[in-house]
PDB file of C-alpha atoms in Angstrom:
ATOM      1  CA  MET A   1      -6.308  25.465 179.491  1.00  0.00           C
ATOM      2  CA  GLU A   2      -6.289  27.373 182.466  1.00  0.00           C
ATOM      3  CA  PHE A   3      -7.306  26.920 185.957  1.00  0.00           C
ATOM      4  CA  LYS A   4     -10.820  29.741 185.550  1.00  0.00           C
ATOM      5  CA  ASP A   5     -12.023  27.050 182.562  1.00  0.00           C
ATOM      6  CA  ILE A   6     -12.510  23.745 184.847  1.00  0.00           C
ATOM      7  CA  ALA A   7     -15.696  24.052 186.127  1.00  0.00           C
ATOM      8  CA  THR A   8     -17.856  20.908 188.170  1.00  0.00           C
ATOM      9  CA  VAL A   9     -22.139  21.218 187.488  1.00  0.00           C
ATOM     10  CA  SER A  10     -24.185  20.048 191.187  1.00  0.00           C
ATOM     11  CA  GLY A  11     -25.159  16.687 190.718  1.00  0.00           C
ATOM     12  CA  LYS A  12     -22.816  15.832 187.761  1.00  0.00           C
ATOM     13  CA  PRO A  13     -20.195  13.698 188.568  1.00  0.00           C
ATOM     14  CA  GLY A  14     -16.561  15.205 186.897  1.00  0.00           C
ATOM     15  CA  LEU A  15     -15.578  18.055 185.780  1.00  0.00           C
ATOM     16  CA  TYR A  16     -16.278  20.324 182.500  1.00  0.00           C
ATOM     17  CA  LYS A  17     -14.286  22.279 180.463  1.00  0.00           C
ATOM     18  CA  ILE A  18     -16.303  25.641 179.968  1.00  0.00           C
ATOM     19  CA  LEU A  19     -16.747  26.268 175.994  1.00  0.00           C
ATOM     20  CA  LYS A  20     -18.787  29.027 175.935  1.00  0.00           C
ATOM     21  CA  PRO A  21     -22.148  30.790 176.545  1.00  0.00           C
ATOM     22  CA  SER A  22     -25.307  30.392 174.918  1.00  0.00           C
ATOM     23  CA  ARG A  23     -28.644  32.052 175.195  1.00  0.00           C
ATOM     24  CA  SER A  24     -29.814  29.478 177.517  1.00  0.00           C
ATOM     25  CA  GLY A  25     -27.185  29.331 179.860  1.00  0.00           C
ATOM     26  CA  VAL A  26     -23.648  27.763 179.654  1.00  0.00           C
ATOM     27  CA  ILE A  27     -21.831  25.061 176.504  1.00  0.00           C
ATOM     28  CA  LEU A  28     -19.836  22.308 178.453  1.00  0.00           C
ATOM     29  CA  GLU A  29     -17.050  19.816 177.330  1.00  0.00           C
ATOM     30  CA  SER A  30     -17.017  16.590 179.744  1.00  0.00           C
ATOM     31  CA  LEU A  31     -13.123  16.386 180.789  1.00  0.00           C
ATOM     32  CA  ASP A  32     -13.216  12.545 179.933  1.00  0.00           C
ATOM     33  CA  ASP A  33     -12.376   9.787 177.312  1.00  0.00           C
ATOM     34  CA  LYS A  34     -15.961  10.420 175.662  1.00  0.00           C
ATOM     35  CA  LYS A  35     -16.017  14.597 175.862  1.00  0.00           C
ATOM     36  CA  GLY A  36     -19.805  14.874 176.007  1.00  0.00           C
ATOM     37  CA  LYS A  37     -21.409  18.297 175.615  1.00  0.00           C
ATOM     38  CA  LEU A  38     -23.387  19.539 177.804  1.00  0.00           C
ATOM     39  CA  VAL A  39     -26.056  22.833 177.784  1.00  0.00           C
ATOM     40  CA  VAL A  40     -26.631  24.195 181.610  1.00  0.00           C
ATOM     41  CA  GLY A  41     -29.134  26.497 182.379  1.00  0.00           C
ATOM     42  CA  ALA A  42     -29.419  29.035 184.815  1.00  0.00           C
ATOM     43  CA  ALA A  43     -31.199  26.236 187.244  1.00  0.00           C
ATOM     44  CA  GLN A  44     -28.062  24.377 187.467  1.00  0.00           C
ATOM     45  CA  ARG A  45     -25.366  25.344 189.781  1.00  0.00           C
ATOM     46  CA  VAL A  46     -21.848  25.957 187.974  1.00  0.00           C
ATOM     47  CA  SER A  47     -18.836  26.768 190.363  1.00  0.00           C
ATOM     48  CA  LEU A  48     -15.610  27.541 188.392  1.00  0.00           C
ATOM     49  CA  LEU A  49     -12.649  25.849 189.974  1.00  0.00           C
ATOM     50  CA  SER A  50     -11.192  29.014 190.420  1.00  0.00           C
ATOM     51  CA  GLU A  51     -13.594  29.712 192.942  1.00  0.00           C
ATOM     52  CA  ILE A  52     -14.004  27.424 195.644  1.00  0.00           C
ATOM     53  CA  SER A  53     -11.768  27.117 198.489  1.00  0.00           C
ATOM     54  CA  ILE A  54     -11.047  24.487 201.411  1.00  0.00           C
ATOM     55  CA  TYR A  55     -12.347  25.337 205.408  1.00  0.00           C
ATOM     56  CA  THR A  56      -9.300  25.994 207.031  1.00  0.00           C
ATOM     57  CA  LEU A  57      -9.002  27.168 210.551  1.00  0.00           C
ATOM     58  CA  THR A  58      -6.400  30.715 209.579  1.00  0.00           C
ATOM     59  CA  GLU A  59      -7.289  34.138 210.034  1.00  0.00           C
ATOM     60  CA  GLU A  60      -7.936  33.856 206.047  1.00  0.00           C
ATOM     61  CA  GLY A  61     -10.517  31.334 206.595  1.00  0.00           C
ATOM     62  CA  ALA A  62     -10.039  29.184 203.256  1.00  0.00           C
ATOM     63  CA  THR A  63      -7.580  27.892 201.041  1.00  0.00           C
ATOM     64  CA  PRO A  64      -7.811  27.730 197.483  1.00  0.00           C
ATOM     65  CA  LEU A  65      -8.554  24.777 195.762  1.00  0.00           C
ATOM     66  CA  LYS A  66      -5.437  25.329 193.382  1.00  0.00           C
ATOM     67  CA  GLU A  67      -3.184  25.835 196.113  1.00  0.00           C
ATOM     68  CA  VAL A  68      -4.042  22.917 197.373  1.00  0.00           C
ATOM     69  CA  LEU A  69      -4.460  20.677 193.958  1.00  0.00           C
ATOM     70  CA  VAL A  70      -0.857  22.302 193.493  1.00  0.00           C
ATOM     71  CA  LYS A  71       0.988  20.839 196.723  1.00  0.00           C
ATOM     72  CA  ILE A  72      -0.983  17.322 196.018  1.00  0.00           C
ATOM     73  CA  GLU A  73       0.908  17.484 192.511  1.00  0.00           C
ATOM     74  CA  GLU A  74       4.594  18.595 194.234  1.00  0.00           C
ATOM     75  CA  GLU A  75       3.729  16.314 197.298  1.00  0.00           C
ATOM     76  CA  PHE A  76       2.832  12.987 195.383  1.00  0.00           C
ATOM     77  CA  GLY A  77       3.030  13.684 191.773  1.00  0.00           C
ATOM     78  CA  GLY A  78      -0.154  11.599 190.641  1.00  0.00           C
ATOM     79  CA  ASP A  79      -0.236   8.834 193.351  1.00  0.00           C
ATOM     80  CA  THR A  80      -2.099   9.649 196.202  1.00  0.00           C
ATOM     81  CA  GLY A  81      -2.574   6.245 197.607  1.00  0.00           C
ATOM     82  CA  LEU A  82      -5.999   6.450 198.498  1.00  0.00           C
ATOM     83  CA  GLU A  83      -8.214   4.273 196.019  1.00  0.00           C
ATOM     84  CA  GLY A  84     -10.299   1.767 198.455  1.00  0.00           C
ATOM     85  CA  ALA A  85      -9.568   4.678 201.696  1.00  0.00           C
ATOM     86  CA  ASP A  86     -11.794   5.100 204.820  1.00  0.00           C
ATOM     87  CA  LYS A  87     -12.600   8.370 205.997  1.00  0.00           C
ATOM     88  CA  ASP A  88      -9.637   8.782 208.369  1.00  0.00           C
ATOM     89  CA  GLU A  89      -7.149   7.911 206.065  1.00  0.00           C
ATOM     90  CA  TYR A  90      -9.086  11.102 204.052  1.00  0.00           C
ATOM     91  CA  GLN A  91      -8.858  12.884 207.233  1.00  0.00           C
ATOM     92  CA  ALA A  92      -4.927  12.005 207.622  1.00  0.00           C
ATOM     93  CA  PHE A  93      -4.100  12.992 203.648  1.00  0.00           C
ATOM     94  CA  MET A  94      -6.205  15.931 203.976  1.00  0.00           C
ATOM     95  CA  LYS A  95      -4.651  17.146 207.269  1.00  0.00           C
ATOM     96  CA  HIS A  96      -0.596  16.165 205.463  1.00  0.00           C
ATOM     97  CA  ILE A  97      -1.530  17.845 202.515  1.00  0.00           C
ATOM     98  CA  LEU A  98      -3.539  21.436 204.486  1.00  0.00           C
ATOM     99  CA  PRO A  99      -2.767  21.025 208.193  1.00  0.00           C
ATOM    100  CA  GLU A 100      -4.689  23.736 209.525  1.00  0.00           C
ATOM    101  CA  PHE A 101      -7.772  22.475 207.371  1.00  0.00           C
ATOM    102  CA  ASP A 102     -11.171  22.677 209.334  1.00  0.00           C
ATOM    103  CA  ALA A 103     -11.846  18.695 209.849  1.00  0.00           C
ATOM    104  CA  ASP A 104     -14.989  19.936 211.208  1.00  0.00           C
ATOM    105  CA  ARG A 105     -16.538  21.716 207.562  1.00  0.00           C
ATOM    106  CA  VAL A 106     -14.284  19.483 205.484  1.00  0.00           C
ATOM    107  CA  TYR A 107     -15.853  15.850 205.002  1.00  0.00           C
ATOM    108  CA  ALA A 108     -14.247  12.691 203.898  1.00  0.00           C
ATOM    109  CA  SER A 109     -16.347  13.123 200.640  1.00  0.00           C
ATOM    110  CA  ASP A 110     -14.964  16.569 199.847  1.00  0.00           C
ATOM    111  CA  VAL A 111     -11.680  15.220 200.169  1.00  0.00           C
ATOM    112  CA  LYS A 112     -12.158  12.169 198.077  1.00  0.00           C
ATOM    113  CA  LYS A 113     -13.826  14.608 195.489  1.00  0.00           C
ATOM    114  CA  LEU A 114     -10.989  17.057 195.367  1.00  0.00           C
ATOM    115  CA  ILE A 115      -8.652  13.714 194.465  1.00  0.00           C
ATOM    116  CA  SER A 116     -10.880  12.798 192.226  1.00  0.00           C
ATOM    117  CA  TRP A 117     -11.119  15.951 190.569  1.00  0.00           C
ATOM    118  CA  TYR A 118      -7.325  15.572 190.642  1.00  0.00           C
ATOM    119  CA  HIS A 119      -6.987  12.645 188.927  1.00  0.00           C
ATOM    120  CA  ILE A 120      -8.905  14.335 185.916  1.00  0.00           C
ATOM    121  CA  ILE A 121      -7.205  17.782 186.016  1.00  0.00           C
ATOM    122  CA  ARG A 122      -3.788  15.492 186.267  1.00  0.00           C
ATOM    123  CA  ARG A 123      -5.209  13.282 183.411  1.00  0.00           C
ATOM    124  CA  GLU A 124      -7.093  15.755 180.931  1.00  0.00           C
ATOM    125  CA  CYS A 125      -4.910  19.309 181.368  1.00  0.00           C
ATOM    126  CA  PRO A 126      -1.819  18.860 183.408  1.00  0.00           C
ATOM    127  CA  GLU A 127      -0.720  21.345 182.513  1.00  0.00           C
ATOM    128  CA  VAL A 128      -2.441  23.551 184.555  1.00  0.00           C
ATOM    129  CA  LEU A 129      -0.689  22.024 187.328  1.00  0.00           C
ATOM    130  CA  GLU A 130       2.562  21.751 186.207  1.00  0.00           C
ATOM    131  CA  ALA A 131       2.027  26.056 184.986  1.00  0.00           C
ATOM    132  CA  SER A 132       1.641  26.840 188.451  1.00  0.00           C
ATOM    133  CA  SER A 133       4.128  24.259 190.066  1.00  0.00           C
ATOM    134  CA  GLU A 134       6.842  26.135 187.361  1.00  0.00           C
ATOM    135  CA  LYS A 135       5.533  29.494 188.784  1.00  0.00           C
ATOM    136  CA  ASN A 136       5.776  29.285 192.040  1.00  0.00           C
ATOM    137  CA  ALA A 137       9.570  27.409 191.569  1.00  0.00           C
ATOM    138  CA  SER A 138      10.288  30.463 189.842  1.00  0.00           C
ATOM    139  CA  ASP A 139       9.425  32.854 192.144  1.00  0.00           C
ATOM    140  CA  LYS A 140      11.360  31.243 194.436  1.00  0.00           C
ATOM    141  CA  ASP A 141      14.193  30.752 193.139  1.00  0.00           C
ATOM    142  CA  LYS A 142      14.326  34.647 192.353  1.00  0.00           C
ATOM    143  CA  PRO A 143      15.861  37.278 194.530  1.00  0.00           C
ATOM    144  CA  GLU A 144      13.754  38.547 197.345  1.00  0.00           C
ATOM    145  CA  GLU A 145      13.884  42.261 196.062  1.00  0.00           C
ATOM    146  CA  ASP A 146      12.914  40.393 192.594  1.00  0.00           C
ATOM    147  CA  LYS A 147       9.366  38.704 193.048  1.00  0.00           C
ATOM    148  CA  PRO A 148       6.840  41.425 193.369  1.00  0.00           C
ATOM    149  CA  ASP A 149       5.492  43.249 196.306  1.00  0.00           C
ATOM    150  CA  GLU A 150       1.734  42.241 196.297  1.00  0.00           C
ATOM    151  CA  ASN A 151       1.223  45.205 198.951  1.00  0.00           C
ATOM    152  CA  LYS A 152       1.904  47.262 197.139  1.00  0.00           C
ATOM    153  CA  SER A 153      -0.546  49.842 195.558  1.00  0.00           C
TER     154      SER A 153
END
């Protein structure tokens, strides 16, 4: 599974794997032990995790969710230690992971959801985090001239 194949549905807890489009919307499968299927129509808001970002105070204004999740995996390896944490602990965690995050627009509830999503992804499809980590590691190991230049047209 790839990161672009994972979605969240507004008003529903958890994460979902995108199975296929249907005439009335899209068919999703929950990423939990039940593996329940759900048809989501156009009236419900479905967001791909690959399109979600976290607000930052940088010039870009946001950091992709995938980068943040990969950094959590690299730093903590599954044990965030935030079970039963309070608002200040969530903010401190976010400051550690993404120092330039916008504390005025990223709430503790957002960080709690981020951690929940991280644990779901780590349990149900860890290859999403591992593949990214390995790719980043292999890019760091390459000599500078072997790395692709993203600025070239």
